[in-house]
Amino acid sequence: CGESKDTEEEVEVSEAPKFLSKPLVSHIYTADPSVHVFDGTIYIYPSHDVESVVEEDDSGAHFNMRDYHVFSMTDINAEPVDHGRALDVDDVKWAKRQMWAPDAAKKGDKYYLYFPAKDFDDIFRLGVAVSDSPTGPFTAQPEPMKGSYSIDPAVFQDGEEYYIYWGGIWGGQLQKWRTGEYLSTGKSPYADEPEDDEPAISPMVAKLSDDMLEFGEEPKKIAILDQDGTPIKAGDHERRFFEAAWVHKHNDKYYFSYSTGDTHNIAYAIGDSPYGPFTYQGVVLKPVQGWTNHHSIVKIDGKWYIFYHDTELSGETHLRNIKMAELEHLADGTIKTIEPILK
Ligand code: FUB
C-alpha cells in the first residue's frame, strides 16, 4: 500500500513568456527576425522597416529599408535592448537600396552579419559584414559574396560547419536566375517562373568558406518533395517555396521552414541532411496580419520559440513589428501549427 498524502502535490506551473504574441519592439518598425543565442544572450537581427516615398509595386519596392539595428534580450522575458544602427547602406560600397531580411553567425570571436541588398544595377546580392561584437557596428566587405544573388540569407551551424540558405521569388528575383545568368527580360516579377506543372523554383544552400566571407562550395538547389517523393510544383502556391528560408535541427532531423508568399503561411519540410532533400510536412505558422510572413525558430533554455512579425502597430504591410510565440514539436516529429493571435 502507498503512503497517504496529506499535502497537495506540487504542480510545476510554466509561465507564459511576458511578450507572447505582443510586439517586442515599438519605438521603430522591425520585421524578419533572425534570432540566435550567443554565449547565453538572445540576439535579434531584424529588418528595420521605414516609411517610404517609393510607391508600392509587385517587386516590393516599398520595402525600402536602409539600415539594421540589433537587439539583445538577457532572457526570454527581458525587454529587448536596441543597440542602435549596426550597419547602414551608405557604408556598403556595392549596395544601392533595399536592405532586406538579414541573419547573423558567430565563429570564434567574430560575428558575421549576412544581408541582401540591391546593387547599382538593381540586382539583389548577398553581403557580409564583420564585427567583434554581436551587436555591431559591422564593417561590410567591399564586394557582395562572389556568385551571390536573390534575398533572405539564413545561416545554420551544424557542429563545425556553417551552411547558408537563401532565395526568394518574385521581388526576390530568384526566378530570374533559372539559367544561371540574370534574365533581364524587363517583364513582371512573375514572368520568368516555371509553368504550373513544372517543379517549383528551389531555394539554395552552400557551405560557407572557412573565413565565413564567401560560399565555400558550388551552391546547390534544395529539393522540397511531396510525401510520394515528387518535387512540389510551381503551381502549388499553398506549399511551394517563396522566401524566408530557415533551418533548425531537432532529434537529428533537419527542419527547413519557409514562407509560401502569396498564400502567406510558414510551411516546413523535414530531411536527414542540411542539403535536403526535405519532405513537406505542413504549416508552422498560419498567415499573420500583413502580406509577408517571415520567421526564425530557436531553442532558448531548452524550449523552442518562433519569432515572426505582423503589422499590429501600423496596419501597413511594409511597417511591421516583431513578435514571438512558443513552438512545439510533437512526439512524431511534426510541429504543432500556430495560429497567430489576430486583433
Ligand atoms: O523585409 C523585406 C522582405 O519581406 C523580406 O526579405 C522577405 O522575406 C519579406 O519578409
mmCIF file of C-alpha atoms in Angstrom, residues 97-267:
data_model
loop_
_atom_site.group_PDB
_atom_site.id
_atom_site.type_symbol
_atom_site.label_atom_id
_atom_site.label_comp_id
_atom_site.label_asym_id
_atom_site.label_seq_id
_atom_site.Cartn_x
_atom_site.Cartn_y
_atom_site.Cartn_z
ATOM 1 C CA ARG A 97 18.962 50.162 -51.664
ATOM 2 C CA GLN A 98 16.570 47.740 -50.003
ATOM 3 C CA MET A 99 18.412 46.183 -47.087
ATOM 4 C CA TRP A 100 16.088 43.209 -46.651
ATOM 5 C CA ALA A 101 15.988 40.294 -44.203
ATOM 6 C CA PRO A 102 19.388 39.650 -42.538
ATOM 7 C CA ASP A 103 20.866 36.877 -40.401
ATOM 8 C CA ALA A 104 23.999 36.519 -38.289
ATOM 9 C CA ALA A 105 26.502 33.899 -37.185
ATOM 10 C CA LYS A 106 29.299 33.643 -34.659
ATOM 11 C CA LYS A 107 32.571 31.878 -35.381
ATOM 12 C CA GLY A 108 35.446 32.084 -32.943
ATOM 13 C CA ASP A 109 35.341 35.572 -31.508
ATOM 14 C CA LYS A 110 33.917 37.243 -34.639
ATOM 15 C CA TYR A 111 30.325 37.955 -35.629
ATOM 16 C CA TYR A 112 29.093 37.951 -39.215
ATOM 17 C CA LEU A 113 26.010 39.768 -40.486
ATOM 18 C CA TYR A 114 24.600 38.418 -43.759
ATOM 19 C CA PHE A 115 22.218 40.656 -45.672
ATOM 20 C CA PRO A 116 20.623 41.124 -49.097
ATOM 21 C CA ALA A 117 20.555 44.460 -50.906
ATOM 22 C CA LYS A 118 20.146 45.697 -54.453
ATOM 23 C CA ASP A 119 23.369 46.663 -56.200
ATOM 24 C CA PHE A 120 23.675 49.642 -58.586
ATOM 25 C CA ASP A 121 22.167 47.534 -61.415
ATOM 26 C CA ASP A 122 19.134 46.835 -59.194
ATOM 27 C CA ILE A 123 20.091 43.179 -58.819
ATOM 28 C CA PHE A 124 19.789 41.635 -55.354
ATOM 29 C CA ARG A 125 23.099 40.297 -53.993
ATOM 30 C CA LEU A 126 24.136 38.926 -50.604
ATOM 31 C CA GLY A 127 26.655 40.800 -48.485
ATOM 32 C CA VAL A 128 28.644 40.036 -45.344
ATOM 33 C CA ALA A 129 29.732 42.458 -42.642
ATOM 34 C CA VAL A 130 32.017 41.620 -39.728
ATOM 35 C CA SER A 131 32.262 42.771 -36.123
ATOM 36 C CA ASP A 132 33.964 41.896 -32.846
ATOM 37 C CA SER A 133 30.619 42.384 -31.128
ATOM 38 C CA PRO A 134 27.283 40.604 -31.692
ATOM 39 C CA THR A 135 25.559 43.992 -31.758
ATOM 40 C CA GLY A 136 27.953 45.657 -34.193
ATOM 41 C CA PRO A 137 28.784 48.088 -35.612
ATOM 42 C CA PHE A 138 29.592 45.778 -38.532
ATOM 43 C CA THR A 139 32.096 46.509 -41.297
ATOM 44 C CA ALA A 140 30.865 45.423 -44.716
ATOM 45 C CA GLN A 141 33.057 43.640 -47.248
ATOM 46 C CA PRO A 142 33.684 45.881 -50.273
ATOM 47 C CA GLU A 143 32.021 43.410 -52.673
ATOM 48 C CA PRO A 144 28.992 41.138 -52.370
ATOM 49 C CA MET A 145 29.652 37.410 -51.850
ATOM 50 C CA LYS A 146 31.021 36.038 -55.138
ATOM 51 C CA GLY A 147 28.303 34.414 -57.238
ATOM 52 C CA SER A 148 25.527 35.511 -54.869
ATOM 53 C CA TYR A 149 22.052 36.632 -55.875
ATOM 54 C CA SER A 150 18.485 36.927 -54.539
ATOM 55 C CA ILE A 151 17.495 37.511 -50.896
ATOM 56 C CA ASP A 152 16.903 36.253 -47.354
ATOM 57 C CA PRO A 153 20.199 34.638 -46.272
ATOM 58 C CA ALA A 154 19.939 32.362 -43.214
ATOM 59 C CA VAL A 155 22.948 30.694 -41.622
ATOM 60 C CA PHE A 156 22.718 27.363 -39.826
ATOM 61 C CA GLN A 157 25.573 25.926 -37.780
ATOM 62 C CA ASP A 158 25.827 22.153 -37.652
ATOM 63 C CA GLY A 159 28.806 21.181 -35.489
ATOM 64 C CA GLU A 160 31.866 22.816 -37.043
ATOM 65 C CA GLU A 161 30.149 23.556 -40.367
ATOM 66 C CA TYR A 162 28.145 26.617 -41.328
ATOM 67 C CA TYR A 163 25.559 26.484 -44.139
ATOM 68 C CA ILE A 164 23.965 29.485 -45.791
ATOM 69 C CA TYR A 165 20.436 29.155 -47.220
ATOM 70 C CA TRP A 166 18.830 31.809 -49.362
ATOM 71 C CA GLY A 167 16.402 32.768 -52.100
ATOM 72 C CA GLY A 168 13.085 34.439 -52.720
ATOM 73 C CA ILE A 169 10.916 34.540 -55.839
ATOM 74 C CA TRP A 170 9.048 37.464 -57.445
ATOM 75 C CA GLY A 171 10.573 40.654 -55.921
ATOM 76 C CA GLY A 172 13.397 38.485 -54.541
ATOM 77 C CA GLN A 173 14.439 37.738 -58.169
ATOM 78 C CA LEU A 174 15.309 34.031 -57.703
ATOM 79 C CA GLN A 175 13.218 33.069 -60.768
ATOM 80 C CA LYS A 176 15.442 35.312 -62.882
ATOM 81 C CA TRP A 177 18.465 33.035 -62.213
ATOM 82 C CA ARG A 178 16.943 29.831 -63.614
ATOM 83 C CA THR A 179 19.543 29.621 -66.391
ATOM 84 C CA GLY A 180 22.467 30.566 -64.140
ATOM 85 C CA GLU A 181 22.526 34.078 -65.656
ATOM 86 C CA TYR A 182 20.314 37.019 -64.698
ATOM 87 C CA LEU A 183 17.392 37.201 -67.154
ATOM 88 C CA SER A 184 16.748 40.890 -67.692
ATOM 89 C CA THR A 185 13.522 40.397 -69.600
ATOM 90 C CA GLY A 186 12.126 43.596 -68.103
ATOM 91 C CA LYS A 187 8.889 41.687 -67.628
ATOM 92 C CA SER A 188 6.778 41.496 -64.460
ATOM 93 C CA PRO A 189 8.316 39.725 -61.451
ATOM 94 C CA TYR A 190 6.195 36.634 -62.217
ATOM 95 C CA ALA A 191 7.235 36.353 -65.860
ATOM 96 C CA ASP A 192 10.242 34.068 -65.503
ATOM 97 C CA GLU A 193 8.582 31.430 -63.334
ATOM 98 C CA PRO A 194 8.239 27.778 -64.468
ATOM 99 C CA GLU A 195 4.868 26.530 -65.756
ATOM 100 C CA ASP A 196 2.426 25.446 -63.045
ATOM 101 C CA ASP A 197 3.011 21.715 -63.634
ATOM 102 C CA GLU A 198 6.812 22.036 -63.546
ATOM 103 C CA PRO A 199 8.866 21.710 -60.334
ATOM 104 C CA ALA A 200 8.826 24.918 -58.281
ATOM 105 C CA ILE A 201 11.916 27.121 -58.084
ATOM 106 C CA SER A 202 14.318 25.730 -55.478
ATOM 107 C CA PRO A 203 15.826 27.640 -52.581
ATOM 108 C CA MET A 204 19.638 27.475 -52.439
ATOM 109 C CA VAL A 205 22.273 26.237 -49.991
ATOM 110 C CA ALA A 206 26.063 26.296 -49.765
ATOM 111 C CA LYS A 207 28.603 25.593 -47.065
ATOM 112 C CA LEU A 208 30.363 28.801 -46.053
ATOM 113 C CA SER A 209 34.107 29.200 -46.580
ATOM 114 C CA ASP A 210 36.354 28.868 -43.514
ATOM 115 C CA ASP A 211 36.625 32.655 -43.235
ATOM 116 C CA MET A 212 32.788 32.913 -43.414
ATOM 117 C CA LEU A 213 33.001 35.543 -46.169
ATOM 118 C CA GLU A 214 32.193 33.517 -49.311
ATOM 119 C CA PHE A 215 30.442 30.376 -50.464
ATOM 120 C CA GLY A 216 32.790 27.516 -49.626
ATOM 121 C CA GLU A 217 31.436 25.332 -52.425
ATOM 122 C CA GLU A 218 29.282 25.468 -55.547
ATOM 123 C CA PRO A 219 25.750 26.402 -54.373
ATOM 124 C CA LYS A 220 23.185 23.608 -54.595
ATOM 125 C CA LYS A 221 19.441 23.632 -55.198
ATOM 126 C CA ILE A 222 17.282 22.334 -52.368
ATOM 127 C CA ALA A 223 14.597 19.797 -53.257
ATOM 128 C CA ILE A 224 11.288 20.124 -51.423
ATOM 129 C CA LEU A 225 9.345 16.931 -52.040
ATOM 130 C CA ASP A 226 5.824 15.744 -51.627
ATOM 131 C CA GLN A 227 5.231 12.664 -49.387
ATOM 132 C CA ASP A 228 5.482 10.494 -52.546
ATOM 133 C CA GLY A 229 8.939 11.858 -53.376
ATOM 134 C CA THR A 230 7.952 14.129 -56.272
ATOM 135 C CA PRO A 231 9.064 17.769 -56.216
ATOM 136 C CA ILE A 232 6.411 20.313 -55.164
ATOM 137 C CA LYS A 233 5.114 22.019 -58.316
ATOM 138 C CA ALA A 234 5.352 25.705 -59.224
ATOM 139 C CA GLY A 235 1.542 25.958 -59.380
ATOM 140 C CA ASP A 236 1.150 24.610 -55.837
ATOM 141 C CA HIS A 237 1.120 28.017 -54.167
ATOM 142 C CA GLU A 238 -0.072 26.538 -50.846
ATOM 143 C CA ARG A 239 3.181 24.603 -50.472
ATOM 144 C CA ARG A 240 5.900 25.863 -52.807
ATOM 145 C CA PHE A 241 8.915 27.822 -51.552
ATOM 146 C CA PHE A 242 8.583 31.596 -51.874
ATOM 147 C CA GLU A 243 11.149 33.194 -49.456
ATOM 148 C CA ALA A 244 12.307 33.325 -45.800
ATOM 149 C CA ALA A 245 14.334 30.089 -45.518
ATOM 150 C CA TRP A 246 15.288 28.916 -42.031
ATOM 151 C CA VAL A 247 16.806 25.668 -40.786
ATOM 152 C CA HIS A 248 16.777 24.162 -37.310
ATOM 153 C CA LYS A 249 17.705 20.715 -36.054
ATOM 154 C CA HIS A 250 15.595 18.617 -33.706
ATOM 155 C CA ASN A 251 16.199 14.962 -32.750
ATOM 156 C CA ASP A 252 18.831 14.649 -35.512
ATOM 157 C CA LYS A 253 16.394 15.750 -38.222
ATOM 158 C CA TYR A 254 16.796 18.932 -40.239
ATOM 159 C CA TYR A 255 13.742 21.175 -40.471
ATOM 160 C CA PHE A 256 13.613 23.528 -43.451
ATOM 161 C CA SER A 257 10.921 26.187 -42.939
ATOM 162 C CA TYR A 258 9.907 28.957 -45.337
ATOM 163 C CA SER A 259 7.209 31.368 -46.394
ATOM 164 C CA THR A 260 4.747 30.363 -49.096
ATOM 165 C CA GLY A 261 4.441 34.044 -50.104
ATOM 166 C CA ASP A 262 1.106 34.722 -51.749
ATOM 167 C CA THR A 263 -0.605 32.056 -49.585
ATOM 168 C CA HIS A 264 1.080 33.622 -46.528
ATOM 169 C CA ASN A 265 1.966 30.505 -44.489
ATOM 170 C CA ILE A 266 5.217 29.490 -42.862
ATOM 171 C CA ALA A 267 5.491 25.894 -44.060
#
